[in-house]
Amino acid sequence: MTPIFEIILESEGGKDLTALIADRLISMTITDEVELSSDRLEIVLDDRDMALAVPAHGATLAVSLAAQKGQAMTPVGRFVVNSVSLSGPNRTLTIEGNAADLADTKATGLRSAKTRNHGNITLGALTRKIASEHGMKAAIAPDLARVAFTRLAQRAESDLHLITRLARGVDAIAKPVDGVLTVVAKGAVTTASGRDMPAVKVAVDQASNWQWRTTDRDRDRSVSVRWRDTKAGRTHVIVLGAGEPKRDLRRLYASEAEARAAGEAVLKQGGRGQSLELSIAGFGAGLFAGGLMALSDAHPRVDGQWHLKRVEHRLTGALTTSSER
C-alpha cells in the first residue's frame, strides 16, 4: 500500500500544494497532544535544485492523510507556519507549524496577561465567560462545570493560563479545539457534552511494536490538603486516601470544596500508574489525542480501553501511527 497525503494552503485561497511537493517529500510528522502543548507539524522536503518557494510565516496549511489511494482522506489538522529552515549539503527545506487553534488565539488576546477578580465562580461559568470574551464556544463536562472557586483572582495571568491551571488542579485538561474552549477530565470516556466517546478497535497484530509498563514509584496513596475558613479564622486540614507515600499540598485553599477537589485530583493522577506505547504499521485514521483505543489480543493485563494522551502520524515513504498513554 502506498500512503497518500494532501496539503492545502488555506491562506492563499485553498491552493493545493500536493502535486508540487509529492516527489520531494522526505518526511512529514504530525503530533497530536492532549495537553495544551501545541499540536505540531513538520515537513521535510528535498530542495536539490532550489526550486521550492519558502513559505511565509503565518501561512495556514490543512493536512489530510490516507493509507492508500482510493480511500477517503482524513483531515489530521490545520497548522500555522512558524519556522522555516534550509540546510545542506543535501539541500532540504524544513517547514514547521503549530495548531491553527492555538495560533489564532494570540490574535484574540487569549494569551494576553490580565489582572482582575472573578469573585465566587464555578469552573463552568468561568469557561463560558472566557470563551465568550474571545468569540469562542465553550464545552465542559457537567461534573467539572460544578467545581466552585471562592474569591478567584487573576493576577498578571492570561485567560488561557488561568483556565489551564484551574483545570489541571482538578485533574482535567483545558484546550481550544476548532473554535471551542473545551474542558474535560483526564481519562474521560465521555465528551464534554456528556456523550459516550467511541473507542477505535486495534488488534495487536496491527502493531509493529508495543510496550506496556506499570510502576508504583511516585504513586501517592494519600494527600493532605489545607483550607482557610476566614469567617471562623481557622485553618482546616483534610486527609484523603490512606497509606504511604503521602503528599502534602502547600497551597492554602479558600474553601473545603476546592481543597477536596485538589486532593482528589492528586489521587486520580497517582492511581493511573501504567503506560502503553504502540506503533501501527499504517494509518490509524480514528486515533487522536484525548480519544479512546480498544486494544485486543495483546495480554489480559493490557487488553481493554486506553485513553490516548499523544498520537503521532509519520510519513517517510511508509506511514506509521504511534500512540502513547
XYZ file of C-alpha atoms in Angstrom:
325
model
C 0.000 0.000 0.000
C 1.247 3.459 -0.900
C 0.029 6.132 1.515
C -1.139 9.442 0.136
C -1.378 12.924 1.574
C -2.931 16.264 0.770
C -1.677 19.709 1.780
C -3.849 22.764 1.152
C -2.535 26.313 1.547
C -5.651 27.855 3.085
C -4.082 31.285 3.456
C -3.838 31.572 -0.353
C -7.380 30.699 -1.306
C -7.123 26.955 -0.821
C -4.186 26.348 -3.162
C -3.388 22.626 -3.411
C 0.349 22.054 -2.835
C 0.216 18.264 -3.018
C 1.350 17.779 -6.616
C 4.081 20.412 -6.250
C 5.851 18.558 -3.438
C 4.778 14.921 -3.880
C 8.114 13.764 -5.327
C 10.103 15.950 -2.930
C 8.670 14.765 0.376
C 11.339 13.273 2.648
C 9.193 13.103 5.760
C 6.084 14.553 7.326
C 5.262 14.286 11.038
C 2.012 15.346 12.694
C 1.991 15.278 16.506
C -1.316 15.473 18.366
C -1.090 16.170 22.122
C -3.869 16.089 24.685
C -2.163 18.726 26.824
C -2.009 22.388 25.865
C 1.444 21.978 24.334
C 0.517 22.734 20.773
C -0.145 20.082 18.158
C 2.721 20.259 15.685
C 3.554 19.711 12.023
C 6.988 19.145 10.482
C 7.528 18.725 6.735
C 10.995 17.990 5.316
C 11.375 18.459 1.545
C 14.124 17.785 -0.992
C 15.248 21.171 -2.340
C 18.036 19.823 -4.552
C 17.505 22.414 -7.324
C 16.479 25.290 -5.031
C 13.162 25.459 -6.888
C 10.905 25.400 -3.832
C 9.358 28.641 -2.641
C 9.943 29.375 1.028
C 6.511 29.660 2.676
C 5.662 32.790 4.617
C 5.401 32.791 8.386
C 1.731 32.738 9.325
C 0.660 30.686 6.308
C -2.069 28.166 7.178
C -1.714 24.567 5.968
C -4.515 21.992 6.122
C -3.178 18.411 6.109
C -5.034 15.182 5.316
C -3.821 11.566 5.097
C -4.990 8.224 3.737
C -3.460 4.756 3.954
C -3.697 4.212 0.189
C -5.213 5.558 -2.998
C -8.943 5.061 -3.223
C -9.509 5.593 0.483
C -11.150 8.725 1.809
C -8.755 11.373 3.038
C -8.807 12.009 6.792
C -8.090 15.566 7.993
C -5.343 15.486 10.637
C -5.041 19.179 11.398
C -4.685 22.810 10.406
C -1.322 24.380 11.143
C 0.170 27.868 11.047
C 3.769 28.038 9.784
C 6.075 29.467 12.461
C 9.506 28.186 11.398
C 11.258 27.580 8.080
C 14.842 26.365 7.660
C 17.191 25.474 4.804
C 20.072 23.056 5.306
C 22.836 21.262 3.413
C 24.942 19.784 1.929
C 21.950 17.732 0.771
C 19.647 20.678 0.269
C 16.466 20.367 2.316
C 13.646 22.704 3.241
C 12.013 22.120 6.631
C 8.638 23.662 7.445
C 7.264 23.639 10.984
C 3.949 24.832 12.338
C 1.689 24.768 15.371
C -2.020 24.038 15.518
C -4.068 26.847 13.999
C -6.358 26.959 17.043
C -3.561 27.999 19.382
C -2.004 30.330 16.843
C -5.354 32.032 16.241
C -5.870 32.654 19.943
C -2.910 35.032 20.023
C -4.844 37.486 17.894
C -7.913 37.288 20.133
C -5.981 38.020 23.311
C -6.460 34.649 24.972
C -2.731 34.651 25.739
C -2.563 38.260 26.962
C -1.905 38.793 30.678
C -4.745 40.264 32.735
C -5.364 41.285 36.321
C -8.951 41.032 37.545
C -11.211 39.404 40.121
C -13.810 36.792 39.227
C -15.324 36.551 42.706
C -17.159 33.354 43.601
C -17.483 31.426 40.362
C -17.767 27.875 39.063
C -15.388 26.383 36.533
C -18.284 26.117 34.096
C -19.204 29.784 34.408
C -15.560 30.814 34.060
C -15.104 28.656 30.958
C -18.182 30.182 29.333
C -17.093 33.698 30.325
C -13.611 33.350 28.838
C -14.889 31.633 25.696
C -17.470 34.370 25.116
C -14.903 37.137 25.578
C -12.778 35.647 22.801
C -15.500 34.754 20.314
C -15.384 31.050 21.080
C -17.895 28.460 22.205
C -17.500 26.581 25.493
C -17.764 22.854 26.217
C -17.202 21.460 29.705
C -18.185 18.190 31.355
C -21.108 18.694 33.800
C -19.233 17.389 36.861
C -16.336 19.755 36.168
C -18.673 22.670 35.500
C -19.932 22.430 39.084
C -16.477 22.870 40.671
C -16.652 26.136 42.627
C -13.934 28.664 43.441
C -14.090 31.252 46.212
C -12.766 34.763 45.555
C -10.939 33.721 42.396
C -8.294 36.283 41.451
C -6.397 36.566 38.172
C -3.072 38.355 38.649
C -0.923 39.177 35.597
C -2.085 35.892 34.090
C -3.535 35.137 30.673
C -7.020 33.689 30.355
C -5.542 30.599 28.721
C -3.071 30.041 31.559
C -5.778 30.611 34.176
C -8.256 28.101 32.769
C -5.463 25.586 32.139
C -4.138 25.938 35.684
C -7.557 25.539 37.265
C -8.375 22.537 35.078
C -5.079 20.862 35.950
C -5.895 21.341 39.628
C -8.960 19.105 39.283
C -7.241 16.529 37.027
C -8.731 17.942 33.842
C -7.490 19.396 30.566
C -8.433 22.745 29.026
C -7.686 23.321 25.372
C -9.098 25.348 22.452
C -10.157 22.979 19.660
C -11.848 24.112 16.431
C -13.066 27.343 17.983
C -14.345 25.672 21.160
C -12.754 26.124 24.594
C -13.003 22.558 25.879
C -12.546 21.315 29.450
C -12.637 17.549 30.031
C -11.393 15.202 32.732
C -8.194 13.285 32.067
C -9.059 9.736 31.075
C -12.688 10.657 30.373
C -14.800 8.173 28.391
C -17.400 10.798 27.526
C -17.130 14.021 25.568
C -17.501 17.453 27.152
C -21.177 17.363 26.117
C -21.679 14.086 28.015
C -21.899 11.758 25.015
C -20.139 8.396 25.067
C -16.778 8.562 23.312
C -16.360 5.786 20.715
C -13.261 3.611 21.054
C -11.205 2.738 17.968
C -10.610 -1.017 17.855
C -6.985 -2.089 17.382
C -5.865 -5.738 17.344
C -2.309 -6.305 18.499
C -1.345 -7.888 15.162
C -1.831 -4.444 13.599
C 1.038 -3.137 15.739
C 4.618 -3.121 14.513
C 5.705 -2.861 18.163
C 4.176 -2.128 21.559
C 5.220 -1.825 25.194
C 3.133 -1.768 28.396
C 4.601 -0.695 31.701
C 3.356 -0.331 35.247
C 5.102 1.028 38.309
C 4.210 2.012 41.852
C 7.049 4.507 42.012
C 5.883 8.056 42.773
C 2.273 6.918 43.254
C 0.640 8.913 46.051
C -1.558 6.802 48.324
C -2.848 9.730 50.381
C -2.804 13.502 50.324
C -3.067 16.230 52.951
C -4.794 19.474 51.955
C -5.373 22.714 53.899
C -8.164 25.262 53.579
C -8.879 28.519 55.381
C -12.224 29.331 56.997
C -11.978 33.124 57.036
C -15.208 33.621 58.985
C -14.064 31.403 61.852
C -10.425 32.402 61.491
C -9.315 28.755 61.369
C -7.207 26.609 59.055
C -8.513 23.079 58.480
C -6.558 20.032 57.297
C -8.200 17.280 55.217
C -6.553 13.902 54.581
C -7.810 11.958 51.563
C -6.852 8.360 50.819
C -4.755 6.185 53.113
C -1.208 4.889 53.335
C 2.232 5.964 52.190
C 3.620 7.759 50.307
C 1.623 10.772 51.410
C 1.763 14.135 49.678
C 1.249 17.442 51.474
C -0.119 20.189 49.241
C 1.443 23.513 50.223
C -1.290 25.717 48.826
C -3.909 27.077 51.255
C -7.340 26.751 49.595
C -10.206 29.179 50.082
C -12.901 26.562 50.715
C -13.332 22.924 51.686
C -14.771 22.120 48.247
C -11.683 23.481 46.480
C -9.377 21.598 48.851
C -11.185 18.295 48.320
C -11.214 18.709 44.531
C -7.457 19.340 44.513
C -6.753 16.346 46.758
C -8.938 14.016 44.701
C -7.138 15.143 41.541
C -3.777 14.155 43.057
C -5.077 10.688 43.958
C -6.544 10.176 40.477
C -3.222 11.062 38.878
C -1.353 8.629 41.104
C -3.903 5.886 40.557
C -3.146 5.518 36.869
C 0.370 4.158 37.286
C 0.650 2.440 33.905
C 1.626 3.371 30.371
C 1.322 1.958 26.872
C 3.258 2.813 23.723
C 2.099 1.306 20.436
C 3.023 1.814 16.777
C 0.794 0.784 13.887
C 2.342 -0.065 10.534
C -0.142 2.023 8.601
C -2.541 4.850 9.277
C -4.560 4.883 12.487
C -7.196 7.137 10.993
C -9.502 7.253 14.005
C -6.842 7.709 16.675
C -6.413 11.138 18.237
C -5.089 12.583 21.473
C -7.848 12.548 24.061
C -9.640 9.717 22.261
C -10.087 6.067 23.188
C -8.397 2.966 21.775
C -9.712 -0.546 22.451
C -6.739 -2.939 22.277
C -7.234 -6.687 21.918
C -5.140 -9.898 21.824
C -2.077 -8.344 23.485
C -2.273 -9.664 27.072
C -5.023 -9.917 29.709
C -3.332 -7.097 31.666
C -3.091 -4.892 28.586
C -6.278 -5.546 26.612
C -9.099 -3.045 27.008
C -9.743 0.650 26.589
C -6.897 3.151 26.663
C -7.213 6.917 26.803
C -4.617 8.386 24.421
C -2.524 11.359 25.502
C -0.326 11.574 22.387
C -0.697 10.413 18.768
C 1.916 10.845 16.051
C 1.497 10.203 12.320
C 4.782 9.901 10.421
C 5.095 9.565 6.652
C 8.514 8.629 5.246
C 7.526 6.601 2.217
C 5.639 4.323 4.572
C 3.064 5.681 7.001
C 3.083 4.809 10.702
C 0.874 5.936 13.570
C 2.269 5.874 17.109
C 0.213 6.393 20.251
C 1.001 6.810 23.940
C -0.996 6.532 27.123
